[in-house]
Amino acid sequence: MEVVKIMTKEKFQSFWNKFGTLCILIVLFIAFSIGSPKFFPQPANLIQCLLQSTVYILLAFGEFFAILLGGIDLSVGAVACFSGIIVADLSLQGVPPFICLIIGLLGAVLFGFINGVLINALDLHPFVVTLGTNTIFRGICLVMTGGNPLFNLPKWVKGLSTYIVGIPKPVIYAAVIGVILVAFTTKTVAGRNLYALGGNKQSAWYSGINIKKYTVLAHILSGLFAGIGGIVMLARVGAAEPTAGDGYETYAIAACIIGGASLFGGKGRIWGVVLGGITIGTINNGLNIMNVSAFWQKIVMGSLIIASVALEKLISNKVKK
Amino acid sequence: MEYLKMNNITMKFPGVVALDNVSFDLKLGEVHVLLGENGAGKSTLVKILSGINTPTSGEITINGKAVSNLTPKESADNKIAIIYQELSVVDNLSIAENMFLGKLPTKKKMGITVVDREFMYAESEKYLKEIGLKKNPSTLVQDISISEKQQVEIAKALCSNAKVIIMDEPTSSLSIDETKNLFKIIGHLKKNNIGIIYISHKLPEIKEIGDRVTILKDGKYVKTLNISDLEVKDLVPLMIGREIKDKFVGTKREIVPDEQPTFVVKNLTRKDGTCKNINFEVYKGEILGFAGLIGAGRSECMEGIFGAKTISSGEVYYNGKKLEIHNPYDAMKQGIAMVTENRRETGFFPNFPIWKEIAVSTSLKKSTLGGFTGMVQTKSEKNIAEKFTKKLNTKCTGINQMTYNLSGGNQQKVIISKWLAVNSNIFIFDEPTKGIDVGAKSEIYAIMRSMAEEGKTIIMVSSEMPELLSTCDRIIVFRDGEISGILNSDEATEEKIMLAAVHLN
C-alpha cells in the first residue's frame, strides 16, 4: 500500500496498464511456490510450465487480432485441430515435412479467411459467425478422420517439439513469433490500422481504412496462429486427435483478456497476451503439481480467470475514482 | 381557455441559452404550429413538455394547475403525448401491444395474472377504427408502413386519453396521399377537443391545417399569429432576419471570368435517394457553402462524393480529370478530405493520442496495396503533429495527449490537422462548428479562410445560416435532396436562403 500512496493515481493506472498482468503472474508464482515449494519453482518445471503455455500463447496471438477489432473468434480450437490433422494426414502419406507444414498452415489460413469473408458478407457479429464455423470446422475434422486419431506419425513430427540447449522448440517458436508480432503491431502501418479500426470503425472508414479487408486480415492472422498452435499441439502429443483443442478458444480468449485486451476492441498488447498465455499455462501446471484433480482444475481455472480479470477491473475502477 | 400555458420559459445549457424567455400556450381543439429554423429552440420546448429537460426558469400551467418540474411521468399524467419524427414504436411487438406498452391490461386466470388479450384487442380495435387504420391489432408493427406506424402512435395517444398531442415534423417521411390522410386524422382529433402542437418546416401545410403559429428564432420568442390572417410568404422574414449581420471573415474570393472550376460534381444520385441529380462546381481557393434544412440531403451528398456511402450514379472531376472513387481510401488518395459531422462517431479514435490520430491517413496514403504495407515513422509523424498542432493553435498538454480528452474545438483542429498532413486539396467540412463554443468557432472560420487562401478548395455544409453568410463565397441551397438555389455571398441573405430551403407551394 505504501507504493500506492507514493504514486499518483494516473501513474498507478499507467503502471497497472503496463505491468498488471505481470503482477498477477507473480502472485500466482508465489502462491504455487508456497503450495509446492519442492517441485513448482524448480527450473525444469518452470521450463515445462513455459512449454505448456506455448499452445495457449499461439492461439491467443490469433485470438488477439479478432478481439483487437472488437470481435471474437470462437473457432481457433477447431482450426488448430484441423491444421494438425492435415499435417498428420499428409505426413502419413510420405509428403515432405516442409510441404506438409505449408499446406497445414494454408488450410488454417483458409478457415480464417472464410470466417472473415462470412462476417463481412453477412454483416453478422463475429461471435455468431465463429460460433457456427467452430462447429462446422470441428465437423470437418471428424469427417476427415472418421472420428479416429491419426498416429504412428513419422519421426520428424515429434522432432518439432524437441529441446535445443535445454529449451523446448515450441517455446522458441512462440518467442520468435512474439517478437515479430510486437514489431507488426507497433511498427507497421497495417498494425496501427488494426488498432484504429478497433478504436472506432466508422472513424477508420472515414480516414480511408478499408474495414472489410482489415476484418479479413485479422481473421486470416487468427487462422494462421491457430494453425501454428495446432501443429505444436500435434508435435507434443505425437498424434492427431479429431477432438484436439476442444474448448481451447476459452483459454485463448482468457489469455487475451488477462493480458489486458479489451473485448470492446482497440486495446491490448502482444506482450500482455504472452503473459496472459503464461498465466493460463502456470495455473494449469501449478494445479497439476499440487495434485488437484483434473475435474477440480476446471473449476479452479475458471474461477481464477474471472478473479484475475475482476481484480484488474477493480483496480482500474478504484484508480478512476 | 388555454389548457396549456408556458410563461417566460428560459432553458440554459452550459454555454448556450436554448430558450430565452419564451411563452407559449395551447387551447384544446386547435392546431398550434411551432415554427423556426434549425436550432431555434423548438425541440427544447418539446423536451420540456415531455419532461426530459427541466427549464432553468419559467412557469408551466396545465389545466389551471401550476406544474413546476415536469417529469416524463407527470407529463404523461397530464395527458401530453409526443409523436417524434423518429417514431418510437417497438417493431417486434403487435399494434395492440404497442398501444398498451407499459400498461398491459391483465386478468386472473386460474389464480395467475395473465395479459387480457381479448380486452386489449377490442380496445385497440376501437381506436384504430376511430382514426381509420384498417389493420388487425395483432399485426406486428414491423409489417406495417411508416405512415401506419405513425397512426399507431396517434392511436396510442388516444388510448392514453391524451389531451395534448405534439407532432414533430410528422410529414417528413410521408407521401402526398399519406399526408392528406394524416390531416384528415388531425381534423378528427380537433373535433374531439384535442390540442395539437405541430412542428414543421413545410409552410404550405401549416397554412392548410394550422390555427395559430408561434415563431421562434435563436431561442427567442418572435410572435404568435392567427394563420387565417396571413400569407405563407410573410412567415419567412419572421423566422430569420437577425438585426446584426455577422462580419465576413477574411476577404471574399471573386471568381475571375473564364476561370475553370477545380472541382466539379456531375449528376450525383445516391442509391437510397437521399440526394438526386446533384451538379455543382467549386473554384480553387473558394469556400462553397451548403445550406438547407436538416435532412435535406447535404451530408448524404458529401458522403457520396467522399465514397463513404454508395452512389448509384455521378461523376467527380478534379482539375478536369475524372476521379474514380469507390471508398474513402480512393478519395483520400486523390486529395479529398472530409471532416465529418459527428466527431465522436466518425471523427477520431478514442484509443489514440493526437500524434497517431494525425498520422493515420498520412501513413495510409504512403502505403501501398490499398493501405497494407509500410512502417510507422514515429519520429517524422510526431514532428508533423507538432507542426500542425502549433499552426492551428490546438490547445493540448502535448501531442501525446489523447484526442478524446480535448474540447470539441480542439478535437476538430486535430481532425483538420490530419487532413492537412495528408496534403489534401479538396476539403469537405460537414457542420464544422457543431458542438463547439463560440470562441473556437471563429477560430475554425479563420482556419478555413486561411486554408482557402493557401489554395485549398473548401466545401462547407452548415445548418447555421449566419456562419454560412460570414464564411462562404457562394452558397448552394438544398431542398429535399435537390439543389434549389445558388447564391453569391454578396447577394445572399437569410431570407433568400430560407425561401429556397423551404417549400412554398
PDB file of C-alpha atoms in Angstrom, chain A residues 183 186-190 192-193 195-210 213-214 217 265-267, chain B residues 303 306-308 327-329 340 344-352 359 361 363-364 371-376 381 418-419:
ATOM      1  CA  ALA A 183       7.056  -5.341 -34.346  1.00  0.00           C
ATOM      2  CA  THR A 186       3.732  -1.374 -33.048  1.00  0.00           C
ATOM      3  CA  LYS A 187       5.868  -0.610 -36.065  1.00  0.00           C
ATOM      4  CA  THR A 188       3.799  -1.260 -39.188  1.00  0.00           C
ATOM      5  CA  VAL A 189       1.058   0.799 -40.735  1.00  0.00           C
ATOM      6  CA  ALA A 190      -1.170  -2.277 -41.002  1.00  0.00           C
ATOM      7  CA  ARG A 192      -1.653   0.548 -36.310  1.00  0.00           C
ATOM      8  CA  ASN A 193      -4.642   0.460 -38.643  1.00  0.00           C
ATOM      9  CA  TYR A 195      -5.836  -0.577 -33.535  1.00  0.00           C
ATOM     10  CA  ALA A 196      -7.544   2.355 -35.268  1.00  0.00           C
ATOM     11  CA  LEU A 197     -10.273   0.068 -36.556  1.00  0.00           C
ATOM     12  CA  GLY A 198     -10.725  -1.444 -33.111  1.00  0.00           C
ATOM     13  CA  GLY A 199     -10.943   2.027 -31.568  1.00  0.00           C
ATOM     14  CA  ASN A 200     -13.646   3.322 -33.893  1.00  0.00           C
ATOM     15  CA  LYS A 201     -14.699   1.517 -37.075  1.00  0.00           C
ATOM     16  CA  GLN A 202     -16.519   4.488 -38.596  1.00  0.00           C
ATOM     17  CA  SER A 203     -13.664   6.919 -37.943  1.00  0.00           C
ATOM     18  CA  ALA A 204     -11.332   4.386 -39.538  1.00  0.00           C
ATOM     19  CA  TRP A 205     -13.574   4.143 -42.593  1.00  0.00           C
ATOM     20  CA  TYR A 206     -13.707   7.931 -42.949  1.00  0.00           C
ATOM     21  CA  SER A 207      -9.912   8.063 -42.591  1.00  0.00           C
ATOM     22  CA  GLY A 208      -9.501   5.744 -45.574  1.00  0.00           C
ATOM     23  CA  ILE A 209      -9.031   2.396 -43.834  1.00  0.00           C
ATOM     24  CA  ASN A 210     -10.828  -0.430 -45.613  1.00  0.00           C
ATOM     25  CA  LYS A 213     -10.226  -6.006 -45.964  1.00  0.00           C
ATOM     26  CA  TYR A 214      -8.841  -5.459 -42.480  1.00  0.00           C
ATOM     27  CA  LEU A 217      -6.771  -9.761 -42.465  1.00  0.00           C
ATOM     28  CA  GLY A 265     -11.586  -3.530 -29.243  1.00  0.00           C
ATOM     29  CA  GLY A 266      -8.676  -1.197 -29.853  1.00  0.00           C
ATOM     30  CA  LYS A 267      -6.787  -2.086 -26.708  1.00  0.00           C
TER      31      LYS A 267
ATOM     32  CA  GLU B 303     -20.711  11.146 -48.090  1.00  0.00           C
ATOM     33  CA  PHE B 306     -16.251  11.039 -50.486  1.00  0.00           C
ATOM     34  CA  GLY B 307     -17.071   7.400 -51.244  1.00  0.00           C
ATOM     35  CA  ALA B 308     -18.220   6.678 -47.704  1.00  0.00           C
ATOM     36  CA  ASN B 327     -14.460   4.344 -50.911  1.00  0.00           C
ATOM     37  CA  PRO B 328     -12.884   6.988 -48.655  1.00  0.00           C
ATOM     38  CA  TYR B 329      -9.459   5.462 -49.352  1.00  0.00           C
ATOM     39  CA  THR B 340     -17.426  14.706 -40.602  1.00  0.00           C
ATOM     40  CA  ARG B 344     -17.340  11.053 -31.704  1.00  0.00           C
ATOM     41  CA  GLU B 345     -18.882   8.564 -34.122  1.00  0.00           C
ATOM     42  CA  THR B 346     -16.936   9.179 -37.304  1.00  0.00           C
ATOM     43  CA  GLY B 347     -14.139  11.582 -36.472  1.00  0.00           C
ATOM     44  CA  PHE B 348     -11.473  10.377 -34.080  1.00  0.00           C
ATOM     45  CA  PHE B 349     -10.152   7.300 -32.340  1.00  0.00           C
ATOM     46  CA  PRO B 350     -10.770   7.116 -28.593  1.00  0.00           C
ATOM     47  CA  ASN B 351      -7.662   4.970 -28.147  1.00  0.00           C
ATOM     48  CA  PHE B 352      -5.210   7.246 -29.984  1.00  0.00           C
ATOM     49  CA  ALA B 359      -0.674  10.202 -38.720  1.00  0.00           C
ATOM     50  CA  SER B 361      -4.323   8.910 -43.065  1.00  0.00           C
ATOM     51  CA  SER B 363       0.628   6.664 -43.378  1.00  0.00           C
ATOM     52  CA  LEU B 364      -2.209   5.136 -45.380  1.00  0.00           C
ATOM     53  CA  GLY B 371      -3.106   0.586 -47.251  1.00  0.00           C
ATOM     54  CA  PHE B 372      -1.478  -2.602 -46.005  1.00  0.00           C
ATOM     55  CA  THR B 373       2.255  -2.017 -46.380  1.00  0.00           C
ATOM     56  CA  GLY B 374       4.759   0.310 -44.808  1.00  0.00           C
ATOM     57  CA  MET B 375       6.279   1.067 -41.445  1.00  0.00           C
ATOM     58  CA  VAL B 376       5.227   3.592 -38.837  1.00  0.00           C
ATOM     59  CA  GLU B 381       4.931  11.634 -37.627  1.00  0.00           C
ATOM     60  CA  LYS B 418      -4.933  15.014 -40.035  1.00  0.00           C
ATOM     61  CA  TRP B 419      -6.187  16.066 -43.458  1.00  0.00           C
TER      62      TRP B 419
END
